[in-house]
């Protein structure tokens, strides 16, 4: 069950560099064979830095000599990458170092910025508001001991070879400790997708890349041979699959790519509710890395982000647990991703092998799609007129210039049904179908 997999992945206190990361990837390896890449603390690229392995050794707060908070009581109790601090403070000096949210009184917040900006690191304690509200004026002592040790950032990939070496990438992050929707539920959906792909005979190759948000992709792509990058024709970043918001897909940077079309059709015809937004107007993730200059892999982000700056109520808190996940919503995202794969795999152009108007209702062909008739009760489906209008236009599309996705978009029809229907024309010898290869503009690289 996907829900159990989410529980298992969320059991690890994963981070950009953390002791639990090895166990996390070992658990994923039980689902899919992984190749692991190691990046040492202190490595830099374009200003990004692989952080140290940061640990909390003590995190006590006392008020008038009485313990009022222990930051080690929860993985999120101390802001990631906080420095050590021991000293006495009045309330006004302590308060700027406390992170809380009165709207989520029992939640610990995930303060993670300093992992990406270690030069800015200070110290903060993340406490539930039900603790914070009882503090107030007084004399406090803080005993915060953290340590930084050299470690390694882990990034993993799994590659499913197809008949072509042209590769479609799927990406999810692995650095939010214990968090489900913003993190490991998305990873679980992609694991299940690749287990399904393993059973498919695919034309394209598929690669799953798992690693810390931004930093993982930055260093993974840094070391990837250019030829491998050039073979990546498009990709998807997936997260936030388990809450009740509508599925939200962002456009690729340039827009109009075949993967944009595939998502538009899959969401329109295979989701409960959906929203499509421009580039980088979703939650915002590693699509910026994959589409960065010199790589320029067309990338879509798929989430259930309700608002760019407030994706869902429990976002970046200890309340983002496996119990928050709705299994049907995770399965829905998985179904949409499968449909996207089908569309990319089966997209074809259509070339006719006849001139003139074919009588599609003739039993010789039996390809006519019935339309409403006031004199005949045909008990038609609600979309019958859409299919009828398609027939008014279809023969002119059979010049090899339009793909099935193009036609489906123009007539608001589901790709899978339309593709099967056009396959019947091929069976009758009326058309020939030709793979519509995914095109990608060559990246513009700096000269050596």
Short mmCIF file of C-alpha atoms in Angstrom, two decimals:
data_model
loop_
_atom_site.label_atom_id
_atom_site.label_comp_id
_atom_site.label_asym_id
_atom_site.label_seq_id
_atom_site.Cartn_x
_atom_site.Cartn_y
_atom_site.Cartn_z
CA UNK A 1 0.00 0.00 0.00
CA UNK A 2 1.19 3.50 -0.78
CA UNK A 3 0.08 4.74 2.64
CA UNK A 4 2.40 2.29 4.40
CA UNK A 5 5.27 3.36 2.18
CA UNK A 6 4.65 6.99 3.16
CA UNK A 7 4.71 5.96 6.84
CA UNK A 8 8.01 4.16 6.33
CA UNK A 9 9.69 7.05 4.54
CA UNK A 10 8.45 9.58 7.09
CA UNK A 11 10.03 7.60 9.92
CA UNK A 12 13.45 8.96 8.95
CA UNK A 13 14.82 12.27 10.24
CA UNK A 14 16.18 13.00 6.79
CA UNK A 15 17.83 16.26 5.86
CA UNK A 16 20.23 17.72 3.31
CA UNK A 17 23.07 16.02 5.21
CA UNK A 18 21.91 13.78 8.06
CA UNK A 19 22.64 10.52 9.82
CA UNK A 20 19.26 9.07 8.77
CA UNK A 21 19.74 9.61 5.03
CA UNK A 22 21.51 6.30 4.49
CA UNK A 23 18.63 4.42 6.11
CA UNK A 24 16.11 6.34 4.03
CA UNK A 25 17.77 5.40 0.75
CA UNK A 26 18.19 1.82 1.93
CA UNK A 27 14.42 1.68 2.49
CA UNK A 28 13.74 3.10 -0.98
CA UNK A 29 16.23 0.61 -2.45
CA UNK A 30 13.92 -2.17 -1.24
CA UNK A 31 11.32 -0.75 -3.64
CA UNK A 32 13.58 0.20 -6.56
CA UNK A 33 17.29 -0.40 -7.20
CA UNK A 34 19.16 2.87 -6.72
CA UNK A 35 22.52 4.25 -7.69
CA UNK A 36 23.75 6.57 -4.92
CA UNK A 37 25.87 9.66 -5.48
CA UNK A 38 27.84 11.27 -2.64
CA UNK A 39 28.69 14.96 -2.32
CA UNK A 40 30.95 15.99 0.54
CA UNK A 41 30.28 18.82 2.96
CA UNK A 42 31.98 21.98 1.80
CA UNK A 43 31.66 21.31 -1.93
CA UNK A 44 30.54 24.41 -3.79
CA UNK A 45 29.02 25.19 -7.17
CA UNK A 46 27.68 28.51 -8.42
CA UNK A 47 27.60 29.76 -4.84
CA UNK A 48 25.65 26.75 -3.51
CA UNK A 49 27.30 24.84 -0.67
CA UNK A 50 26.86 21.29 0.60
CA UNK A 51 26.26 21.82 4.34
CA UNK A 52 27.86 20.06 7.27
CA UNK A 53 26.18 17.24 9.15
CA UNK A 54 24.45 19.32 11.81
CA UNK A 55 23.32 17.78 15.09
CA UNK A 56 21.64 19.04 18.26
CA UNK A 57 23.31 17.99 21.50
CA UNK A 58 21.28 20.04 23.98
CA UNK A 59 18.46 22.56 23.63
CA UNK A 60 17.02 23.65 26.98
CA UNK A 61 15.21 26.83 27.94
CA UNK A 62 14.71 27.73 31.61
CA UNK A 63 12.54 30.48 33.06
CA UNK A 64 13.49 31.58 36.55
CA UNK A 65 15.39 28.28 36.88
CA UNK A 66 12.49 26.05 35.74
CA UNK A 67 12.73 24.16 32.42
CA UNK A 68 10.02 25.41 30.04
CA UNK A 69 11.17 23.94 26.72
CA UNK A 70 13.35 21.11 25.45
CA UNK A 71 14.20 21.52 21.76
CA UNK A 72 15.20 17.87 21.53
CA UNK A 73 11.62 16.80 22.23
CA UNK A 74 10.93 17.02 18.49
CA UNK A 75 13.13 16.83 15.39
CA UNK A 76 11.95 20.31 14.40
CA UNK A 77 12.45 21.84 17.84
CA UNK A 78 15.65 23.64 16.81
CA UNK A 79 15.93 25.54 13.55
CA UNK A 80 18.06 23.63 11.06
CA UNK A 81 21.72 24.67 11.14
CA UNK A 82 21.34 26.82 14.26
CA UNK A 83 24.56 27.79 16.00
CA UNK A 84 25.26 27.06 19.65
CA UNK A 85 24.26 29.62 22.24
CA UNK A 86 24.46 29.58 26.00
CA UNK A 87 23.44 32.60 27.99
CA UNK A 88 20.95 34.55 30.06
CA UNK A 89 18.28 36.66 28.35
CA UNK A 90 15.29 38.73 29.25
CA UNK A 91 12.06 38.06 27.34
CA UNK A 92 12.69 40.83 24.80
CA UNK A 93 16.05 39.30 23.95
CA UNK A 94 14.72 35.75 23.70
CA UNK A 95 11.55 36.40 21.73
CA UNK A 96 13.26 37.13 18.33
CA UNK A 97 14.84 33.67 18.55
CA UNK A 98 11.52 31.82 18.93
CA UNK A 99 9.53 30.57 15.93
CA UNK A 100 5.85 29.72 16.42
CA UNK A 101 2.43 29.99 14.76
CA UNK A 102 -0.68 30.88 16.80
CA UNK A 103 -2.90 29.55 13.99
CA UNK A 104 -1.38 26.08 14.51
CA UNK A 105 -0.93 26.06 18.29
CA UNK A 106 0.38 22.48 18.56
CA UNK A 107 2.77 22.63 15.61
CA UNK A 108 6.54 22.79 15.47
CA UNK A 109 7.60 24.83 12.42
CA UNK A 110 10.26 23.69 9.97
CA UNK A 111 12.91 26.42 9.90
CA UNK A 112 15.30 25.33 7.14
CA UNK A 113 16.66 28.46 5.43
CA UNK A 114 20.16 28.34 6.92
CA UNK A 115 20.93 25.01 5.26
CA UNK A 116 20.86 26.95 2.01
CA UNK A 117 22.38 30.15 3.41
CA UNK A 118 24.91 28.95 5.99
CA UNK A 119 26.59 32.37 5.96
CA UNK A 120 23.43 33.80 7.59
CA UNK A 121 23.11 31.19 10.35
CA UNK A 122 22.14 32.35 13.83
CA UNK A 123 19.99 30.34 16.25
CA UNK A 124 16.25 29.81 16.69
CA UNK A 125 14.03 27.48 18.66
CA UNK A 126 10.79 26.26 17.08
CA UNK A 127 8.11 25.73 19.71
CA UNK A 128 4.35 25.11 19.62
CA UNK A 129 2.28 28.17 20.41
CA UNK A 130 0.74 26.36 23.38
CA UNK A 131 4.23 26.52 24.92
CA UNK A 132 5.12 29.98 23.66
CA UNK A 133 1.95 31.65 24.98
CA UNK A 134 2.80 30.70 28.57
CA UNK A 135 6.24 32.29 28.55
CA UNK A 136 6.21 36.09 28.53
CA UNK A 137 8.28 38.53 30.60
CA UNK A 138 10.92 37.10 32.87
CA UNK A 139 14.51 35.96 33.12
CA UNK A 140 15.55 33.06 30.87
CA UNK A 141 18.55 30.85 30.41
CA UNK A 142 19.20 29.16 27.06
CA UNK A 143 21.53 26.17 26.76
CA UNK A 144 21.75 25.32 23.06
CA UNK A 145 24.59 23.08 21.94
CA UNK A 146 24.86 22.09 18.30
CA UNK A 147 27.70 20.62 16.31
CA UNK A 148 28.81 20.62 12.69
CA UNK A 149 30.73 17.65 11.35
CA UNK A 150 31.84 16.77 7.81
CA UNK A 151 29.31 14.55 6.11
CA UNK A 152 27.89 13.68 2.73
CA UNK A 153 24.80 14.71 0.85
CA UNK A 154 23.17 11.71 -0.83
CA UNK A 155 21.39 11.84 -4.17
CA UNK A 156 20.01 8.73 -5.86
CA UNK A 157 18.69 7.82 -9.24
CA UNK A 158 16.89 4.87 -10.76
CA UNK A 159 16.98 4.42 -14.53
CA UNK A 160 14.43 2.48 -16.55
CA UNK A 161 15.79 1.91 -20.04
CA UNK A 162 13.46 2.10 -23.00
CA UNK A 163 13.98 1.39 -26.69
CA UNK A 164 15.33 4.93 -27.06
CA UNK A 165 17.95 6.63 -24.92
CA UNK A 166 15.84 9.81 -24.95
CA UNK A 167 14.95 10.20 -21.29
CA UNK A 168 12.03 11.62 -19.31
CA UNK A 169 13.00 12.66 -15.77
CA UNK A 170 10.91 12.54 -12.60
CA UNK A 171 12.20 14.27 -9.48
CA UNK A 172 11.23 14.44 -5.80
CA UNK A 173 13.04 15.76 -2.73
CA UNK A 174 14.13 13.84 0.36
CA UNK A 175 15.15 16.49 2.88
CA UNK A 176 12.04 17.33 4.96
CA UNK A 177 12.33 15.25 8.14
CA UNK A 178 9.20 13.21 8.90
CA UNK A 179 7.02 15.33 6.57
CA UNK A 180 4.55 13.63 4.27
CA UNK A 181 2.76 15.92 1.83
CA UNK A 182 5.71 18.23 1.27
CA UNK A 183 8.09 15.45 0.74
CA UNK A 184 7.73 11.76 1.15
CA UNK A 185 4.21 11.24 -0.19
CA UNK A 186 5.46 12.69 -3.48
CA UNK A 187 8.42 10.34 -3.33
CA UNK A 188 6.06 7.41 -2.70
CA UNK A 189 3.90 8.32 -5.70
CA UNK A 190 6.96 8.37 -7.96
CA UNK A 191 8.22 5.06 -6.57
CA UNK A 192 4.89 3.47 -7.45
CA UNK A 193 5.02 5.11 -10.90
CA UNK A 194 8.42 3.59 -11.59
CA UNK A 195 7.34 0.18 -10.34
CA UNK A 196 4.53 0.39 -12.90
CA UNK A 197 6.95 1.61 -15.59
CA UNK A 198 9.14 -1.44 -14.95
CA UNK A 199 6.28 -3.55 -16.32
CA UNK A 200 5.77 -1.42 -19.43
CA UNK A 201 7.48 -1.77 -22.81
CA UNK A 202 8.40 1.87 -23.32
CA UNK A 203 9.95 3.76 -26.19
CA UNK A 204 11.46 6.42 -23.94
CA UNK A 205 13.80 5.81 -21.05
CA UNK A 206 12.78 7.11 -17.62
CA UNK A 207 14.89 8.38 -14.75
CA UNK A 208 13.85 8.94 -11.15
CA UNK A 209 16.07 11.41 -9.29
CA UNK A 210 15.75 11.69 -5.49
CA UNK A 211 17.69 14.11 -3.35
CA UNK A 212 17.60 17.25 -1.22
CA UNK A 213 15.59 20.14 -2.61
CA UNK A 214 17.61 22.35 -4.96
CA UNK A 215 21.00 21.35 -3.57
CA UNK A 216 20.59 17.74 -4.66
CA UNK A 217 19.67 18.67 -8.24
CA UNK A 218 22.34 21.39 -8.43
CA UNK A 219 25.19 19.02 -7.62
CA UNK A 220 23.71 16.02 -9.45
CA UNK A 221 23.51 18.02 -12.69
CA UNK A 222 26.94 19.55 -12.08
CA UNK A 223 28.54 16.12 -12.37
CA UNK A 224 26.23 14.57 -14.98
CA UNK A 225 27.92 14.11 -18.37
CA UNK A 226 26.63 16.61 -20.90
CA UNK A 227 25.54 13.82 -23.20
CA UNK A 228 23.18 12.51 -20.52
CA UNK A 229 21.70 15.95 -19.97
CA UNK A 230 21.22 16.37 -23.71
CA UNK A 231 19.25 13.12 -23.86
CA UNK A 232 16.76 14.39 -21.27
CA UNK A 233 13.79 15.58 -23.31
CA UNK A 234 11.53 16.74 -20.47
CA UNK A 235 10.74 16.17 -16.81
CA UNK A 236 8.37 16.43 -13.86
CA UNK A 237 8.81 17.49 -10.25
CA UNK A 238 6.10 15.94 -8.04
CA UNK A 239 5.09 16.64 -4.46
CA UNK A 240 2.08 17.52 -2.26
CA UNK A 241 -0.14 14.70 -3.62
CA UNK A 242 -2.15 13.82 -0.53
CA UNK A 243 -4.34 16.77 0.49
CA UNK A 244 -7.70 17.79 -0.93
CA UNK A 245 -6.63 20.74 -3.08
CA UNK A 246 -6.98 20.61 -6.83
CA UNK A 247 -4.08 19.16 -8.77
CA UNK A 248 -1.94 22.04 -9.99
CA UNK A 249 0.50 21.87 -12.90
CA UNK A 250 2.87 24.63 -13.86
CA UNK A 251 3.92 25.30 -17.43
CA UNK A 252 7.46 24.69 -18.60
CA UNK A 253 9.59 27.82 -18.85
CA UNK A 254 9.02 28.33 -22.59
CA UNK A 255 5.54 26.76 -22.57
CA UNK A 256 3.89 24.87 -25.39
CA UNK A 257 6.04 21.76 -24.98
CA UNK A 258 4.60 18.31 -25.56
CA UNK A 259 4.74 17.63 -21.82
CA UNK A 260 2.63 20.76 -21.25
CA UNK A 261 0.06 19.34 -23.66
CA UNK A 262 0.17 15.92 -22.01
CA UNK A 263 -0.49 17.39 -18.57
CA UNK A 264 -3.27 19.64 -19.87
CA UNK A 265 -5.09 16.67 -21.37
CA UNK A 266 -4.51 14.29 -18.47
CA UNK A 267 -5.71 16.83 -15.92
CA UNK A 268 -8.73 17.87 -17.97
CA UNK A 269 -9.98 14.34 -18.48
CA UNK A 270 -8.56 12.26 -15.62
CA UNK A 271 -8.63 14.42 -12.48
CA UNK A 272 -11.29 15.40 -9.97
CA UNK A 273 -10.28 19.07 -10.08
CA UNK A 274 -7.28 20.83 -11.55
CA UNK A 275 -5.56 24.16 -12.12
CA UNK A 276 -2.92 25.05 -14.68
CA UNK A 277 -0.69 28.01 -13.95
CA UNK A 278 2.30 29.71 -15.60
CA UNK A 279 5.91 28.78 -15.00
CA UNK A 280 6.97 28.95 -11.35
CA UNK A 281 3.48 29.89 -10.11
CA UNK A 282 2.94 26.63 -8.24
CA UNK A 283 4.76 25.71 -5.04
CA UNK A 284 8.13 26.30 -6.68
CA UNK A 285 10.76 23.60 -6.63
CA UNK A 286 13.66 22.07 -8.54
CA UNK A 287 12.19 22.91 -11.94
CA UNK A 288 14.36 26.04 -11.73
CA UNK A 289 17.46 23.84 -11.51
CA UNK A 290 16.54 21.57 -14.40
CA UNK A 291 15.59 24.52 -16.61
CA UNK A 292 18.67 26.57 -15.64
CA UNK A 293 20.88 27.90 -18.46
CA UNK A 294 23.06 25.20 -19.95
CA UNK A 295 20.59 22.42 -18.97
CA UNK A 296 17.22 23.81 -20.11
CA UNK A 297 15.28 20.57 -19.67
CA UNK A 298 11.56 21.44 -20.06
CA UNK A 299 10.11 20.76 -16.61
CA UNK A 300 6.59 20.72 -15.18
CA UNK A 301 5.79 20.82 -11.47
CA UNK A 302 2.71 18.87 -10.26
CA UNK A 303 1.35 19.51 -6.75
CA UNK A 304 -1.85 20.30 -4.89
CA UNK A 305 -0.50 23.70 -3.84
CA UNK A 306 -3.43 25.92 -2.85
CA UNK A 307 -1.42 29.16 -2.75
CA UNK A 308 2.17 29.80 -3.72
CA UNK A 309 3.14 31.06 -0.27
CA UNK A 310 0.68 28.95 1.76
CA UNK A 311 0.46 25.64 -0.11
CA UNK A 312 -1.73 23.96 2.54
CA UNK A 313 -2.50 24.53 6.20
CA UNK A 314 0.07 22.14 7.67
CA UNK A 315 2.90 23.12 5.28
CA UNK A 316 6.41 23.04 6.80
CA UNK A 317 5.19 21.93 10.21
CA UNK A 318 5.14 18.84 12.39
CA UNK A 319 1.45 18.44 11.47
CA UNK A 320 2.40 17.31 7.96
CA UNK A 321 2.15 13.65 8.90
CA UNK A 322 1.25 10.46 7.03
CA UNK A 323 -2.16 10.58 8.73
CA UNK A 324 -2.85 13.82 6.85
CA UNK A 325 -2.60 12.00 3.53
CA UNK A 326 -5.79 11.00 1.69
CA UNK A 327 -5.06 7.73 -0.16
CA UNK A 328 -7.51 8.51 -2.98
CA UNK A 329 -5.77 11.82 -3.68
CA UNK A 330 -2.35 10.15 -3.90
CA UNK A 331 -3.78 7.52 -6.23
CA UNK A 332 -5.32 10.26 -8.36
CA UNK A 333 -1.95 11.94 -8.87
CA UNK A 334 -0.44 8.57 -9.75
CA UNK A 335 -3.20 7.95 -12.30
CA UNK A 336 -2.63 11.35 -13.90
CA UNK A 337 1.12 10.71 -14.14
CA UNK A 338 0.46 7.34 -15.79
CA UNK A 339 -1.81 9.05 -18.29
CA UNK A 340 0.90 11.63 -19.03
CA UNK A 341 3.31 8.78 -19.74
CA UNK A 342 0.77 7.10 -22.04
CA UNK A 343 0.30 10.36 -23.94
CA UNK A 344 4.02 10.91 -24.43
CA UNK A 345 4.60 7.28 -25.40
CA UNK A 346 1.68 7.01 -27.84
CA UNK A 347 1.52 10.46 -29.39
CA UNK A 348 1.56 10.13 -33.18
CA UNK A 349 0.93 12.10 -36.35
CA UNK A 350 -1.66 10.87 -38.85
CA UNK A 351 -1.19 10.59 -42.63
CA UNK A 352 -4.12 9.59 -44.82
CA UNK A 353 -3.93 7.01 -47.57
CA UNK A 354 -6.99 8.18 -49.50
CA UNK A 355 -8.49 11.20 -51.26
CA UNK A 356 -12.04 12.42 -50.87
CA UNK A 357 -14.66 11.90 -48.16
CA UNK A 358 -14.89 8.45 -46.57
CA UNK A 359 -18.34 7.13 -45.64
CA UNK A 360 -17.43 6.20 -42.10
CA UNK A 361 -20.85 4.68 -41.36
CA UNK A 362 -20.40 2.09 -44.10
CA UNK A 363 -19.94 -1.35 -42.49
CA UNK A 364 -16.74 -1.64 -44.50
CA UNK A 365 -15.26 0.96 -42.15
CA UNK A 366 -17.68 1.21 -39.18
CA UNK A 367 -15.94 4.31 -37.86
CA UNK A 368 -18.79 6.80 -37.64
CA UNK A 369 -19.36 8.58 -34.33
CA UNK A 370 -23.10 9.14 -33.93
CA UNK A 371 -24.50 12.64 -33.44
CA UNK A 372 -27.82 13.80 -31.98
CA UNK A 373 -30.84 13.37 -34.25
CA UNK A 374 -34.28 14.77 -33.27
CA UNK A 375 -35.97 11.90 -35.08
CA UNK A 376 -33.92 9.08 -33.57
CA UNK A 377 -33.29 8.27 -29.91
CA UNK A 378 -29.66 7.21 -29.97
CA UNK A 379 -28.97 7.39 -26.20
CA UNK A 380 -25.70 9.19 -26.81
CA UNK A 381 -23.07 10.22 -24.30
CA UNK A 382 -22.86 13.86 -23.26
CA UNK A 383 -19.78 14.45 -25.40
CA UNK A 384 -21.28 12.99 -28.59
CA UNK A 385 -21.37 16.34 -30.37
CA UNK A 386 -17.68 16.90 -29.61
CA UNK A 387 -16.90 13.66 -31.39
CA UNK A 388 -19.30 14.54 -34.17
CA UNK A 389 -17.59 17.86 -34.78
CA UNK A 390 -14.25 16.05 -34.77
CA UNK A 391 -15.44 14.09 -37.80
CA UNK A 392 -16.24 17.36 -39.59
CA UNK A 393 -12.54 18.24 -39.33
CA UNK A 394 -10.62 15.00 -38.94
CA UNK A 395 -9.75 14.22 -42.54
CA UNK A 396 -8.05 17.59 -42.96
CA UNK A 397 -5.88 16.81 -39.95
CA UNK A 398 -4.57 13.70 -41.68
CA UNK A 399 -1.71 15.47 -43.47
CA UNK A 400 0.97 14.58 -40.93
CA UNK A 401 1.12 18.07 -39.44
CA UNK A 402 -0.91 17.47 -36.26
CA UNK A 403 -0.36 15.05 -33.41
CA UNK A 404 -3.06 13.28 -31.45
CA UNK A 405 -2.38 15.66 -28.56
CA UNK A 406 -2.88 18.61 -30.94
CA UNK A 407 -6.21 17.24 -32.12
CA UNK A 408 -7.32 16.33 -28.60
CA UNK A 409 -6.61 19.86 -27.41
CA UNK A 410 -8.49 21.46 -30.30
CA UNK A 411 -11.59 19.35 -29.70
CA UNK A 412 -11.39 18.95 -25.90
CA UNK A 413 -11.23 15.17 -26.10
CA UNK A 414 -9.34 12.67 -23.93
CA UNK A 415 -6.09 11.57 -25.51
CA UNK A 416 -6.49 7.89 -24.68
CA UNK A 417 -9.90 7.51 -26.35
CA UNK A 418 -8.86 9.56 -29.38
CA UNK A 419 -5.66 7.56 -29.80
CA UNK A 420 -7.59 4.28 -29.73
CA UNK A 421 -10.10 5.67 -32.23
CA UNK A 422 -7.38 6.71 -34.68
CA UNK A 423 -5.78 3.31 -34.26
CA UNK A 424 -8.93 1.84 -35.80
CA UNK A 425 -8.35 3.98 -38.92
CA UNK A 426 -4.90 2.43 -39.20
CA UNK A 427 -6.39 -1.06 -38.83
CA UNK A 428 -8.72 -0.28 -41.75
CA UNK A 429 -5.76 0.79 -43.90
CA UNK A 430 -6.98 4.38 -44.13
CA UNK A 431 -4.02 6.06 -42.42
CA UNK A 432 -0.46 5.50 -41.32
CA UNK A 433 0.57 6.60 -37.84
CA UNK A 434 4.05 7.93 -37.06
CA UNK A 435 5.61 8.55 -33.66
CA UNK A 436 5.63 12.21 -32.70
CA UNK A 437 9.05 12.45 -31.09
CA UNK A 438 9.42 14.75 -28.10
CA UNK A 439 11.43 17.73 -29.29
CA UNK A 440 13.77 19.76 -27.14
CA UNK A 441 15.74 22.86 -28.04
CA UNK A 442 19.47 22.34 -27.59
CA UNK A 443 20.73 24.08 -24.43
CA UNK A 444 22.78 27.23 -24.83
CA UNK A 445 26.07 26.64 -23.05
CA UNK A 446 28.86 29.00 -22.18
CA UNK A 447 31.96 28.58 -24.30
CA UNK A 448 34.95 27.06 -22.47
#
